Amino acid sequence: SSPSLGVTILGSGSRGNALIVEAGATCLLLDCGFGPREIAFKLNRLGLSPENLSGILVTHEHSDHISGAFKLAARHQLPIWMTHGTFAATTQAQGELQRVGLIDSHEPFHAGDLEIHPFPVPHDAREPVQFVISDGRHRLGVVTDLGMSTPHVERMLTGCDALVLECNHDSDMLRSGNYPPHLKQRIAGRFGHLDNAASAALLGALDTIKLQHLIAAHLSQQNNLPALARSALAGVLGCAEQWVGVADQEAGFDWR
């Protein structure tokens, strides 16, 4: 049987996001918020190079998710998938239509050995999506960058074998921190980012009977602590806090 689904995070946080999902001969980069040189360096740490990539999935047009995507794709002749809204909202896309696969935010599609199920999320971008990715046997849910959960988000993520889940901030740390009021409002708003308690509530709404891996992601370096994210998620699952992984801005997270 073919090797099973694998995931590794190259970096996660407001200064850049990128994640690798692999099954069989297919190796997808999910988001590319780092320049081509930095992505190559991060891939190299894992024994990979851009030549190993099969394509790039993009969740939305914010620069910490898309800044390096078109350069990397052009340099290595890679397809990129994104929603029409994301494509329309990114200035880098001029002249790149031949490389872009426009996806419907509700329609699954295949990329090599992977089946990709996009789903819309509330976030302050033009047409943002997150993804459930499957190799036919296991399902990985990735959800970072949403201001609140929705019934549809919960339907999509329920029953996953692995989850990468945003724990952006601790609401007390954000409130008492030194961000300007408009930024605090944006982050805490319904189209901003999930705080630890909201992530825990989302997790609590899911069927987690199959869950083997849980990784907290997109943590704010100013407004959160890994221990707070771990504790919130572990509290819902009733598991040891060490069981919950935390993705780092620089180091990302190792293969699972």
Coordinates of C-alpha atoms in Angstrom, one line a residue:
S1 CA 0.0 0.0 0.0
S2 CA 1.1 3.5 -0.7
P3 CA 2.8 5.5 2.1
S4 CA 0.2 7.4 4.1
L5 CA -0.5 11.0 4.4
G6 CA 2.3 13.2 6.0
V7 CA 2.3 16.8 7.1
T8 CA 5.1 19.2 8.1
I9 CA 4.9 22.9 8.8
L10 CA 7.7 25.1 7.5
G11 CA 6.7 28.2 9.5
S12 CA 3.5 29.5 11.1
G13 CA 2.6 32.9 12.4
S14 CA 2.1 36.5 11.3
R15 CA 5.5 36.7 9.6
G16 CA 4.9 33.9 7.2
N17 CA 3.1 30.6 6.7
A18 CA 3.8 27.5 4.7
L19 CA 3.0 23.8 5.2
I20 CA 3.7 20.6 3.3
V21 CA 1.3 17.8 2.7
E22 CA 2.5 14.6 1.1
A23 CA 1.1 11.3 -0.1
G24 CA 2.5 8.9 -2.6
A25 CA 4.2 10.9 -5.3
T26 CA 2.4 14.1 -4.5
C27 CA 3.9 16.9 -2.4
L28 CA 1.9 20.1 -2.1
L29 CA 2.9 23.4 -0.5
L30 CA -0.1 24.9 1.3
D31 CA 0.5 28.7 1.4
C32 CA 3.8 30.4 0.7
G33 CA 4.4 33.4 2.9
F34 CA 8.2 33.2 2.5
G35 CA 10.4 34.3 -0.4
P36 CA 11.8 31.6 -2.8
R37 CA 15.2 31.6 -1.1
E38 CA 13.8 31.1 2.4
I39 CA 11.3 28.4 1.2
A40 CA 14.2 26.6 -0.4
F41 CA 16.2 26.8 2.8
K42 CA 13.3 25.5 4.9
L43 CA 12.7 22.7 2.4
N44 CA 16.3 21.8 2.5
R45 CA 16.2 21.3 6.3
L46 CA 13.7 18.5 5.5
G47 CA 15.8 16.9 2.8
L48 CA 13.4 18.4 0.1
S49 CA 13.9 21.0 -2.6
P50 CA 11.4 23.0 -4.7
E51 CA 11.8 20.4 -7.4
N52 CA 10.0 17.9 -5.2
L53 CA 6.8 20.1 -5.1
S54 CA 3.8 19.2 -7.2
G55 CA 2.0 22.5 -6.7
I56 CA 0.9 25.3 -4.4
L57 CA -2.5 25.7 -2.6
V58 CA -3.3 29.2 -1.4
T59 CA -5.9 30.0 1.3
H60 CA -6.1 33.8 0.8
E61 CA -4.3 36.9 -0.4
H62 CA -2.7 38.2 2.8
S63 CA 1.0 38.5 2.3
D64 CA 2.0 36.1 5.2
H65 CA 0.3 33.4 3.1
I66 CA 1.0 34.4 -0.5
S67 CA 4.0 36.6 -0.8
G68 CA 6.4 34.0 -2.3
A69 CA 3.8 31.9 -4.1
F70 CA 4.0 33.3 -7.7
K71 CA 7.7 33.7 -7.7
L72 CA 8.2 30.1 -6.6
A73 CA 5.7 28.8 -9.0
A74 CA 7.2 30.7 -11.9
R75 CA 10.7 29.6 -11.1
H76 CA 9.8 25.9 -10.8
Q77 CA 6.8 25.7 -13.3
L78 CA 4.3 24.8 -10.5
P79 CA 0.5 25.1 -10.7
I80 CA -1.2 27.2 -8.1
W81 CA -4.7 26.7 -6.8
M82 CA -6.8 29.5 -5.3
T83 CA -10.3 30.9 -5.3
H84 CA -11.4 33.5 -7.9
G85 CA -11.7 36.1 -5.1
T86 CA -8.1 35.5 -3.9
F87 CA -6.8 35.6 -7.5
A88 CA -8.7 38.9 -8.1
A89 CA -7.4 40.4 -4.9
T90 CA -3.7 39.7 -5.4
T91 CA -1.6 42.1 -7.4
Q92 CA 1.1 39.6 -8.2
A93 CA -1.3 37.5 -10.3
Q94 CA -1.1 39.8 -13.4
G95 CA -0.1 37.7 -16.3
E96 CA -0.1 34.5 -14.3
L97 CA -3.6 33.1 -15.2
Q98 CA -2.1 30.2 -17.2
R99 CA -0.5 28.9 -14.0
V100 CA -3.5 29.4 -11.8
G101 CA -6.2 26.8 -11.2
L102 CA -9.3 28.7 -10.0
I103 CA -11.2 26.6 -7.4
D104 CA -14.7 26.7 -6.1
S105 CA -14.7 27.2 -2.4
H106 CA -17.2 24.3 -2.0
E107 CA -16.0 21.8 -4.7
P108 CA -13.4 19.1 -4.0
F109 CA -10.7 18.5 -6.6
H110 CA -7.7 16.2 -7.1
A111 CA -4.1 17.0 -7.2
G112 CA -2.1 13.8 -7.9
D113 CA -2.6 11.4 -5.0
L114 CA -4.4 14.0 -2.9
E115 CA -8.1 14.9 -2.7
I116 CA -8.6 18.5 -1.6
H117 CA -11.8 19.8 -0.1
P118 CA -11.8 23.6 0.2
F119 CA -14.3 25.3 2.5
P120 CA -15.0 29.0 3.1
V121 CA -14.1 30.7 6.4
P122 CA -15.0 34.1 7.9
H123 CA -11.8 36.2 7.6
D124 CA -11.1 39.7 6.3
A125 CA -10.0 38.6 2.8
R126 CA -11.8 38.6 -0.5
E127 CA -12.7 34.8 -0.7
P128 CA -10.7 32.9 1.9
V129 CA -10.8 29.2 2.2
Q130 CA -9.2 26.5 4.4
F131 CA -8.7 22.9 3.4
V132 CA -9.4 19.3 4.3
I133 CA -6.9 17.1 2.5
S134 CA -7.2 13.3 2.1
D135 CA -5.3 10.5 0.5
G136 CA -8.4 8.3 0.5
R137 CA -7.6 6.8 3.9
H138 CA -6.8 9.6 6.2
R139 CA -8.0 13.2 6.5
L140 CA -6.0 16.2 7.5
G141 CA -7.9 19.4 8.4
V142 CA -6.1 22.7 8.2
V143 CA -7.8 25.8 9.6
T144 CA -5.8 28.9 10.4
D145 CA -7.1 32.5 9.8
L146 CA -10.7 32.6 10.7
G147 CA -12.5 35.0 13.1
M148 CA -15.1 32.5 14.3
S149 CA -16.2 29.0 13.6
T150 CA -19.4 28.1 11.6
P151 CA -21.5 25.0 11.3
H152 CA -20.0 24.4 7.9
V153 CA -16.4 24.6 9.2
E154 CA -17.4 22.1 11.9
R155 CA -19.0 19.7 9.4
M156 CA -15.8 19.8 7.3
L157 CA -13.4 19.3 10.2
T158 CA -15.3 16.6 12.1
G159 CA -13.8 13.1 12.0
C160 CA -10.3 14.2 10.8
D161 CA -7.2 12.0 11.6
A162 CA -5.1 15.1 12.0
L163 CA -5.8 18.8 12.6
V164 CA -3.8 22.0 12.3
L165 CA -5.8 24.5 14.2
E166 CA -5.4 28.2 14.7
C167 CA -4.8 29.4 18.3
N168 CA -3.9 33.0 17.4
H169 CA -4.1 34.8 20.7
D170 CA -5.1 34.7 24.3
S171 CA -7.9 37.3 24.6
D172 CA -6.6 38.8 27.9
M173 CA -3.1 39.2 26.5
L174 CA -4.5 40.8 23.4
R175 CA -6.7 43.2 25.4
S176 CA -3.9 44.3 27.8
G177 CA -1.2 44.3 25.1
N178 CA 0.3 47.3 23.3
Y179 CA -1.4 46.8 19.8
P180 CA -3.3 49.9 18.7
P181 CA -7.1 49.7 19.4
H182 CA -8.1 49.2 15.7
L183 CA -5.7 46.2 15.3
K184 CA -7.0 44.7 18.6
Q185 CA -10.5 45.0 17.2
R186 CA -9.6 43.5 13.9
I187 CA -7.9 40.5 15.4
A188 CA -10.6 39.8 18.0
G189 CA -13.4 40.4 15.5
R190 CA -15.6 38.0 13.6
F191 CA -13.4 38.2 10.5
G192 CA -10.1 38.2 12.4
H193 CA -8.4 35.3 14.2
L194 CA -9.4 32.6 16.7
D195 CA -8.3 33.0 20.3
N196 CA -7.4 29.9 22.4
A197 CA -10.9 29.6 24.0
A198 CA -12.6 29.9 20.6
S199 CA -10.3 27.2 19.1
A200 CA -11.0 25.0 22.1
A201 CA -14.8 25.5 21.5
L202 CA -14.4 24.6 17.8
L203 CA -12.4 21.5 18.8
G204 CA -15.1 20.6 21.3
A205 CA -17.8 20.7 18.6
L206 CA -16.0 18.0 16.5
D207 CA -16.0 14.3 16.5
T208 CA -12.4 13.6 17.5
I209 CA -12.6 9.8 17.8
K210 CA -10.1 9.3 15.0
L211 CA -7.8 12.2 15.9
Q212 CA -4.2 11.1 16.1
H213 CA -2.4 14.5 15.7
L214 CA -3.3 18.0 16.8
I215 CA -1.1 21.0 16.1
A216 CA -1.9 24.5 17.3
A217 CA -0.8 27.0 14.6
H218 CA -0.6 30.7 13.7
L219 CA 0.2 31.7 17.3
S220 CA 0.8 35.4 17.8
Q221 CA 4.3 36.1 19.2
Q222 CA 3.0 39.1 21.2
N223 CA -0.4 37.9 22.3
N224 CA -0.1 34.2 23.1
L225 CA 2.1 31.6 24.7
P226 CA 2.5 27.9 23.6
A227 CA 1.5 26.8 27.1
L228 CA -1.8 28.6 27.0
A229 CA -2.7 27.2 23.6
R230 CA -1.7 23.7 24.6
S231 CA -3.7 23.9 27.8
A232 CA -6.9 25.2 26.1
L233 CA -6.9 22.4 23.5
A234 CA -5.7 19.6 25.9
G235 CA -8.5 20.6 28.3
V236 CA -11.1 19.8 25.6
L237 CA -9.6 16.4 24.7
G238 CA -8.7 15.4 28.2
C239 CA -5.2 14.5 27.0
A240 CA -1.8 15.4 28.3
E241 CA -0.7 18.9 27.3
Q242 CA 2.5 17.5 25.7
W243 CA 0.3 15.6 23.2
V244 CA -0.8 18.9 21.6
G245 CA 1.9 20.1 19.1
V246 CA 2.6 23.8 18.6
A247 CA 3.9 25.1 15.3
D248 CA 6.6 27.7 15.6
Q249 CA 7.2 30.9 13.4
E250 CA 10.8 30.0 12.7
A251 CA 11.1 26.2 13.2
G252 CA 7.6 25.2 12.0
F253 CA 6.7 21.7 13.1
D254 CA 8.3 18.4 12.2
W255 CA 6.8 15.6 10.1
R256 CA 3.7 13.8 11.4

